[in-house]
Amino acid sequence: MQVAIDGPAGSGKSSVCKIVAEKYSLTYIDTGAMYRSIAWLSVHFGEDNLAAKAENTEFILEDNGRKISIKYNGKIYDLTKEIRTPEISSKVAFVAADSDIRKILVKKQQFYAEGSDVIMEGRDITTVVLPNADIKIFLTASPEERAKRRFKEWEGIDKASEYTKVLEEIKKRDEMDMTRKESPLLQSEDAVLLDTTGLSLEQVADKIGEMIISYKHNH
Ligand code: CDP
C-alpha cells in the first residue's frame, strides 16, 4: 500500500508520518531529507555539478525516518542533525528548483517505493512521484500555526530563533515551493485536504489511520 502526503513547511508531515508508519507497519520515506542532503553536499563539496553529485549519492534511510545518512565518494555521513539547520533550510529551495536534481531524486524515491508498503511525504509526492498512490493527502495548517510548531522544534535542538524570523522563513519557502516552475507544491484534485490547524499530532494521525483502515476494508 502506498500513502502519499504533500504539504507546506511545518504542516506536521514528518511527525505524523512517523506515528502512522509505526502503527500501520509502513516504511516512512522523508523526501525533504533527501533534498536537504543535497543542499548539505553543495555546502560541503561545492555547488558545481550538483546533479552528478546527487546521482552518485546513496541514501541510507534508517529507523523509520529518525536517521538519515548518505554514502558519497565511498564515505558515509550521518546527516540526521546537520540537515536541520537554518542554513540548510535556506539553501534547500534552490536545490529543489533544479529540474535535473529533481529527476534524479524522484527516480530514487520511486525505486524505494516499488513493491513496498510506504508512507512518503514531500511536495510532489501526490502529483509526480506516486500519482497512483492508494491514499493521497494534502496536509496543511495556517502559516502562524506552522511557524509556532517549527519554532518549538528549533528550540528543542538548541537552534532558538525569533518567532517572526521563523514565520518569515516559512512564508518565503512556501512562496518558492508554490511558484517554482518544476513540480510546484499544489493540491492535486484527487488528494484529500487535511487542515491540521488546532489539531494534535495524534488527532491527525488518527484521521490518516481511519483512511488506511477504510482503504484496507475496501480492498
Ligand atoms: O520539513 P520541512 O517542511 O521544513 O521541509 P522538508 O520536507 O524537509 O523539505 C525541505 C524542502 O525541500 C522544501 O521546502 C522543498 O523546497 C523541498 N522539497 C521538494 O521540493 N520536494 C519534495 N518532495 C520534498 C521537499
JSON list of C-alpha atoms in Angstrom, two decimals, residues 17-164:
[
{"chain": "A", "resi": 17, "resn": "CYS", "atom": "CA", "xyz": [4.15, 10.06, 9.23]},
{"chain": "A", "resi": 18, "resn": "LYS", "atom": "CA", "xyz": [6.41, 8.58, 11.92]},
{"chain": "A", "resi": 19, "resn": "ILE", "atom": "CA", "xyz": [3.38, 7.80, 14.11]},
{"chain": "A", "resi": 20, "resn": "VAL", "atom": "CA", "xyz": [1.31, 6.38, 11.24]},
{"chain": "A", "resi": 21, "resn": "ALA", "atom": "CA", "xyz": [4.25, 4.38, 9.85]},
{"chain": "A", "resi": 22, "resn": "GLU", "atom": "CA", "xyz": [4.79, 2.63, 13.16]},
{"chain": "A", "resi": 23, "resn": "LYS", "atom": "CA", "xyz": [1.13, 1.97, 13.80]},
{"chain": "A", "resi": 24, "resn": "TYR", "atom": "CA", "xyz": [0.41, 0.51, 10.37]},
{"chain": "A", "resi": 25, "resn": "SER", "atom": "CA", "xyz": [3.81, -1.06, 9.61]},
{"chain": "A", "resi": 26, "resn": "LEU", "atom": "CA", "xyz": [4.65, 1.21, 6.69]},
{"chain": "A", "resi": 27, "resn": "THR", "atom": "CA", "xyz": [8.13, 2.34, 5.70]},
{"chain": "A", "resi": 28, "resn": "TYR", "atom": "CA", "xyz": [8.41, 6.09, 6.13]},
{"chain": "A", "resi": 29, "resn": "ILE", "atom": "CA", "xyz": [10.25, 7.99, 3.41]},
{"chain": "A", "resi": 30, "resn": "ASP", "atom": "CA", "xyz": [11.06, 11.64, 4.08]},
{"chain": "A", "resi": 31, "resn": "THR", "atom": "CA", "xyz": [11.85, 13.09, 0.64]},
{"chain": "A", "resi": 32, "resn": "GLY", "atom": "CA", "xyz": [12.58, 16.55, 2.06]},
{"chain": "A", "resi": 33, "resn": "ALA", "atom": "CA", "xyz": [15.52, 14.99, 3.91]},
{"chain": "A", "resi": 34, "resn": "MET", "atom": "CA", "xyz": [16.88, 13.88, 0.54]},
{"chain": "A", "resi": 35, "resn": "TYR", "atom": "CA", "xyz": [16.70, 17.43, -0.89]},
{"chain": "A", "resi": 36, "resn": "ARG", "atom": "CA", "xyz": [18.22, 18.73, 2.32]},
{"chain": "A", "resi": 37, "resn": "SER", "atom": "CA", "xyz": [21.08, 16.23, 1.99]},
{"chain": "A", "resi": 38, "resn": "ILE", "atom": "CA", "xyz": [21.88, 17.54, -1.48]},
{"chain": "A", "resi": 39, "resn": "ALA", "atom": "CA", "xyz": [21.86, 21.09, -0.08]},
{"chain": "A", "resi": 40, "resn": "TRP", "atom": "CA", "xyz": [24.33, 19.85, 2.56]},
{"chain": "A", "resi": 41, "resn": "LEU", "atom": "CA", "xyz": [26.51, 18.37, -0.20]},
{"chain": "A", "resi": 42, "resn": "SER", "atom": "CA", "xyz": [26.52, 21.72, -2.00]},
{"chain": "A", "resi": 43, "resn": "VAL", "atom": "CA", "xyz": [27.73, 23.47, 1.16]},
{"chain": "A", "resi": 44, "resn": "HIS", "atom": "CA", "xyz": [30.47, 20.93, 1.89]},
{"chain": "A", "resi": 45, "resn": "PHE", "atom": "CA", "xyz": [31.56, 19.81, -1.57]},
{"chain": "A", "resi": 46, "resn": "GLY", "atom": "CA", "xyz": [30.65, 22.77, -3.77]},
{"chain": "A", "resi": 47, "resn": "GLU", "atom": "CA", "xyz": [27.72, 23.72, -5.97]},
{"chain": "A", "resi": 48, "resn": "ASP", "atom": "CA", "xyz": [29.29, 22.60, -9.25]},
{"chain": "A", "resi": 49, "resn": "ASN", "atom": "CA", "xyz": [27.84, 19.52, -10.96]},
{"chain": "A", "resi": 50, "resn": "LEU", "atom": "CA", "xyz": [25.36, 19.09, -8.15]},
{"chain": "A", "resi": 51, "resn": "ALA", "atom": "CA", "xyz": [23.09, 16.83, -10.22]},
{"chain": "A", "resi": 52, "resn": "ALA", "atom": "CA", "xyz": [26.01, 14.45, -10.81]},
{"chain": "A", "resi": 53, "resn": "LYS", "atom": "CA", "xyz": [26.74, 14.54, -7.09]},
{"chain": "A", "resi": 54, "resn": "ALA", "atom": "CA", "xyz": [23.09, 13.68, -6.39]},
{"chain": "A", "resi": 55, "resn": "GLU", "atom": "CA", "xyz": [23.27, 10.77, -8.84]},
{"chain": "A", "resi": 56, "resn": "ASN", "atom": "CA", "xyz": [26.32, 9.43, -7.02]},
{"chain": "A", "resi": 57, "resn": "THR", "atom": "CA", "xyz": [24.72, 9.72, -3.60]},
{"chain": "A", "resi": 58, "resn": "GLU", "atom": "CA", "xyz": [23.29, 6.68, -1.89]},
{"chain": "A", "resi": 59, "resn": "PHE", "atom": "CA", "xyz": [20.65, 7.46, 0.73]},
{"chain": "A", "resi": 60, "resn": "ILE", "atom": "CA", "xyz": [20.52, 5.29, 3.82]},
{"chain": "A", "resi": 61, "resn": "LEU", "atom": "CA", "xyz": [17.17, 5.80, 5.50]},
{"chain": "A", "resi": 62, "resn": "GLU", "atom": "CA", "xyz": [17.05, 4.09, 8.86]},
{"chain": "A", "resi": 63, "resn": "ASP", "atom": "CA", "xyz": [14.94, 3.80, 11.96]},
{"chain": "A", "resi": 64, "resn": "ASN", "atom": "CA", "xyz": [11.79, 4.84, 10.09]},
{"chain": "A", "resi": 65, "resn": "GLY", "atom": "CA", "xyz": [12.79, 8.43, 9.35]},
{"chain": "A", "resi": 66, "resn": "ARG", "atom": "CA", "xyz": [14.70, 9.04, 12.55]},
{"chain": "A", "resi": 67, "resn": "LYS", "atom": "CA", "xyz": [18.09, 8.68, 10.94]},
{"chain": "A", "resi": 68, "resn": "ILE", "atom": "CA", "xyz": [19.40, 9.64, 7.51]},
{"chain": "A", "resi": 69, "resn": "SER", "atom": "CA", "xyz": [22.91, 9.04, 6.25]},
{"chain": "A", "resi": 70, "resn": "ILE", "atom": "CA", "xyz": [24.38, 9.29, 2.80]},
{"chain": "A", "resi": 71, "resn": "LYS", "atom": "CA", "xyz": [27.17, 7.41, 1.12]},
{"chain": "A", "resi": 72, "resn": "TYR", "atom": "CA", "xyz": [29.15, 9.77, -1.06]},
{"chain": "A", "resi": 73, "resn": "ASN", "atom": "CA", "xyz": [32.54, 9.06, -2.64]},
{"chain": "A", "resi": 74, "resn": "GLY", "atom": "CA", "xyz": [32.81, 5.89, -0.61]},
{"chain": "A", "resi": 75, "resn": "LYS", "atom": "CA", "xyz": [32.29, 7.64, 2.74]},
{"chain": "A", "resi": 76, "resn": "ILE", "atom": "CA", "xyz": [29.24, 7.55, 4.98]},
{"chain": "A", "resi": 77, "resn": "TYR", "atom": "CA", "xyz": [27.97, 10.78, 6.54]},
{"chain": "A", "resi": 78, "resn": "ASP", "atom": "CA", "xyz": [25.28, 10.81, 9.22]},
{"chain": "A", "resi": 79, "resn": "LEU", "atom": "CA", "xyz": [23.25, 13.90, 8.32]},
{"chain": "A", "resi": 80, "resn": "THR", "atom": "CA", "xyz": [20.36, 13.44, 10.75]},
{"chain": "A", "resi": 81, "resn": "LYS", "atom": "CA", "xyz": [21.11, 16.69, 12.60]},
{"chain": "A", "resi": 82, "resn": "GLU", "atom": "CA", "xyz": [23.22, 18.54, 10.02]},
{"chain": "A", "resi": 83, "resn": "ILE", "atom": "CA", "xyz": [20.37, 18.90, 7.52]},
{"chain": "A", "resi": 84, "resn": "ARG", "atom": "CA", "xyz": [18.01, 20.62, 10.00]},
{"chain": "A", "resi": 85, "resn": "THR", "atom": "CA", "xyz": [19.97, 23.85, 10.41]},
{"chain": "A", "resi": 86, "resn": "PRO", "atom": "CA", "xyz": [18.57, 27.23, 9.25]},
{"chain": "A", "resi": 87, "resn": "GLU", "atom": "CA", "xyz": [21.48, 27.42, 6.78]},
{"chain": "A", "resi": 88, "resn": "ILE", "atom": "CA", "xyz": [20.37, 24.24, 5.02]},
{"chain": "A", "resi": 89, "resn": "SER", "atom": "CA", "xyz": [16.70, 25.29, 5.21]},
{"chain": "A", "resi": 90, "resn": "SER", "atom": "CA", "xyz": [17.51, 28.48, 3.37]},
{"chain": "A", "resi": 91, "resn": "LYS", "atom": "CA", "xyz": [19.57, 26.64, 0.71]},
{"chain": "A", "resi": 92, "resn": "VAL", "atom": "CA", "xyz": [17.22, 23.77, 0.02]},
{"chain": "A", "resi": 93, "resn": "ALA", "atom": "CA", "xyz": [14.60, 25.59, -2.07]},
{"chain": "A", "resi": 94, "resn": "PHE", "atom": "CA", "xyz": [17.25, 26.45, -4.66]},
{"chain": "A", "resi": 95, "resn": "VAL", "atom": "CA", "xyz": [18.34, 22.83, -4.82]},
{"chain": "A", "resi": 96, "resn": "ALA", "atom": "CA", "xyz": [14.70, 21.72, -5.10]},
{"chain": "A", "resi": 97, "resn": "ALA", "atom": "CA", "xyz": [14.10, 24.09, -8.04]},
{"chain": "A", "resi": 98, "resn": "ASP", "atom": "CA", "xyz": [16.74, 22.31, -10.17]},
{"chain": "A", "resi": 99, "resn": "SER", "atom": "CA", "xyz": [14.99, 20.03, -12.66]},
{"chain": "A", "resi": 100, "resn": "ASP", "atom": "CA", "xyz": [17.98, 17.72, -13.15]},
{"chain": "A", "resi": 101, "resn": "ILE", "atom": "CA", "xyz": [18.33, 17.13, -9.42]},
{"chain": "A", "resi": 102, "resn": "ARG", "atom": "CA", "xyz": [14.57, 16.55, -9.13]},
{"chain": "A", "resi": 103, "resn": "LYS", "atom": "CA", "xyz": [14.60, 13.91, -11.88]},
{"chain": "A", "resi": 104, "resn": "ILE", "atom": "CA", "xyz": [17.37, 12.02, -10.12]},
{"chain": "A", "resi": 105, "resn": "LEU", "atom": "CA", "xyz": [15.76, 12.14, -6.68]},
{"chain": "A", "resi": 106, "resn": "VAL", "atom": "CA", "xyz": [12.28, 11.30, -8.00]},
{"chain": "A", "resi": 107, "resn": "LYS", "atom": "CA", "xyz": [13.68, 8.15, -9.66]},
{"chain": "A", "resi": 108, "resn": "LYS", "atom": "CA", "xyz": [15.36, 7.10, -6.41]},
{"chain": "A", "resi": 109, "resn": "GLN", "atom": "CA", "xyz": [12.12, 7.76, -4.47]},
{"chain": "A", "resi": 110, "resn": "GLN", "atom": "CA", "xyz": [10.04, 5.69, -6.92]},
{"chain": "A", "resi": 111, "resn": "PHE", "atom": "CA", "xyz": [12.59, 2.91, -6.62]},
{"chain": "A", "resi": 112, "resn": "TYR", "atom": "CA", "xyz": [12.34, 2.91, -2.80]},
{"chain": "A", "resi": 113, "resn": "ALA", "atom": "CA", "xyz": [8.54, 2.75, -3.00]},
{"chain": "A", "resi": 114, "resn": "GLU", "atom": "CA", "xyz": [8.32, -0.03, -5.55]},
{"chain": "A", "resi": 115, "resn": "GLY", "atom": "CA", "xyz": [6.62, -3.10, -4.22]},
{"chain": "A", "resi": 116, "resn": "SER", "atom": "CA", "xyz": [6.70, -1.98, -0.59]},
{"chain": "A", "resi": 117, "resn": "ASP", "atom": "CA", "xyz": [4.22, -0.58, 1.89]},
{"chain": "A", "resi": 118, "resn": "VAL", "atom": "CA", "xyz": [5.26, 3.05, 2.25]},
{"chain": "A", "resi": 119, "resn": "ILE", "atom": "CA", "xyz": [4.16, 6.38, 3.58]},
{"chain": "A", "resi": 120, "resn": "MET", "atom": "CA", "xyz": [6.06, 9.04, 1.66]},
{"chain": "A", "resi": 121, "resn": "GLU", "atom": "CA", "xyz": [5.89, 12.79, 2.18]},
{"chain": "A", "resi": 122, "resn": "GLY", "atom": "CA", "xyz": [7.14, 15.88, 0.42]},
{"chain": "A", "resi": 123, "resn": "ARG", "atom": "CA", "xyz": [5.90, 18.49, -2.04]},
{"chain": "A", "resi": 124, "resn": "ASP", "atom": "CA", "xyz": [5.31, 16.49, -5.23]},
{"chain": "A", "resi": 125, "resn": "ILE", "atom": "CA", "xyz": [4.54, 13.00, -3.99]},
{"chain": "A", "resi": 126, "resn": "THR", "atom": "CA", "xyz": [0.81, 13.00, -4.85]},
{"chain": "A", "resi": 127, "resn": "THR", "atom": "CA", "xyz": [1.41, 14.77, -8.16]},
{"chain": "A", "resi": 128, "resn": "VAL", "atom": "CA", "xyz": [4.71, 13.45, -9.58]},
{"chain": "A", "resi": 129, "resn": "VAL", "atom": "CA", "xyz": [6.39, 10.73, -7.54]},
{"chain": "A", "resi": 130, "resn": "LEU", "atom": "CA", "xyz": [3.43, 8.45, -6.69]},
{"chain": "A", "resi": 131, "resn": "PRO", "atom": "CA", "xyz": [0.45, 9.77, -8.68]},
{"chain": "A", "resi": 132, "resn": "ASN", "atom": "CA", "xyz": [-1.22, 6.34, -8.38]},
{"chain": "A", "resi": 133, "resn": "ALA", "atom": "CA", "xyz": [-0.83, 6.07, -4.61]},
{"chain": "A", "resi": 134, "resn": "ASP", "atom": "CA", "xyz": [-3.69, 4.36, -2.78]},
{"chain": "A", "resi": 135, "resn": "ILE", "atom": "CA", "xyz": [-4.20, 7.28, -0.40]},
{"chain": "A", "resi": 136, "resn": "LYS", "atom": "CA", "xyz": [-3.32, 10.87, -1.30]},
{"chain": "A", "resi": 137, "resn": "ILE", "atom": "CA", "xyz": [-3.40, 13.64, 1.28]},
{"chain": "A", "resi": 138, "resn": "PHE", "atom": "CA", "xyz": [-2.65, 17.36, 1.21]},
{"chain": "A", "resi": 139, "resn": "LEU", "atom": "CA", "xyz": [-1.71, 18.32, 4.76]},
{"chain": "A", "resi": 140, "resn": "THR", "atom": "CA", "xyz": [-1.78, 21.95, 5.78]},
{"chain": "A", "resi": 141, "resn": "ALA", "atom": "CA", "xyz": [-2.23, 24.44, 8.64]},
{"chain": "A", "resi": 142, "resn": "SER", "atom": "CA", "xyz": [-2.18, 28.21, 8.93]},
{"chain": "A", "resi": 143, "resn": "PRO", "atom": "CA", "xyz": [1.27, 29.82, 8.45]},
{"chain": "A", "resi": 144, "resn": "GLU", "atom": "CA", "xyz": [1.20, 31.09, 12.05]},
{"chain": "A", "resi": 145, "resn": "GLU", "atom": "CA", "xyz": [0.49, 27.65, 13.48]},
{"chain": "A", "resi": 146, "resn": "ARG", "atom": "CA", "xyz": [3.19, 26.14, 11.29]},
{"chain": "A", "resi": 147, "resn": "ALA", "atom": "CA", "xyz": [5.71, 28.76, 12.42]},
{"chain": "A", "resi": 148, "resn": "LYS", "atom": "CA", "xyz": [4.86, 28.03, 16.06]},
{"chain": "A", "resi": 149, "resn": "ARG", "atom": "CA", "xyz": [5.45, 24.30, 15.55]},
{"chain": "A", "resi": 150, "resn": "ARG", "atom": "CA", "xyz": [8.74, 24.89, 13.75]},
{"chain": "A", "resi": 151, "resn": "PHE", "atom": "CA", "xyz": [9.85, 27.34, 16.43]},
{"chain": "A", "resi": 152, "resn": "LYS", "atom": "CA", "xyz": [9.34, 24.70, 19.09]},
{"chain": "A", "resi": 153, "resn": "GLU", "atom": "CA", "xyz": [11.32, 22.15, 17.06]},
{"chain": "A", "resi": 154, "resn": "TRP", "atom": "CA", "xyz": [14.25, 24.52, 16.69]},
{"chain": "A", "resi": 155, "resn": "GLU", "atom": "CA", "xyz": [14.27, 25.28, 20.38]},
{"chain": "A", "resi": 156, "resn": "GLY", "atom": "CA", "xyz": [14.37, 21.54, 21.01]},
{"chain": "A", "resi": 157, "resn": "ILE", "atom": "CA", "xyz": [17.66, 21.20, 19.14]},
{"chain": "A", "resi": 158, "resn": "ASP", "atom": "CA", "xyz": [19.01, 24.40, 20.62]},
{"chain": "A", "resi": 159, "resn": "LYS", "atom": "CA", "xyz": [18.55, 26.48, 17.48]},
{"chain": "A", "resi": 160, "resn": "ALA", "atom": "CA", "xyz": [16.33, 29.04, 19.14]},
{"chain": "A", "resi": 161, "resn": "SER", "atom": "CA", "xyz": [15.34, 31.81, 16.81]},
{"chain": "A", "resi": 162, "resn": "GLU", "atom": "CA", "xyz": [12.76, 34.55, 16.95]},
{"chain": "A", "resi": 163, "resn": "TYR", "atom": "CA", "xyz": [9.22, 33.58, 16.07]},
{"chain": "A", "resi": 164, "resn": "THR", "atom": "CA", "xyz": [8.86, 36.31, 13.46]}
]
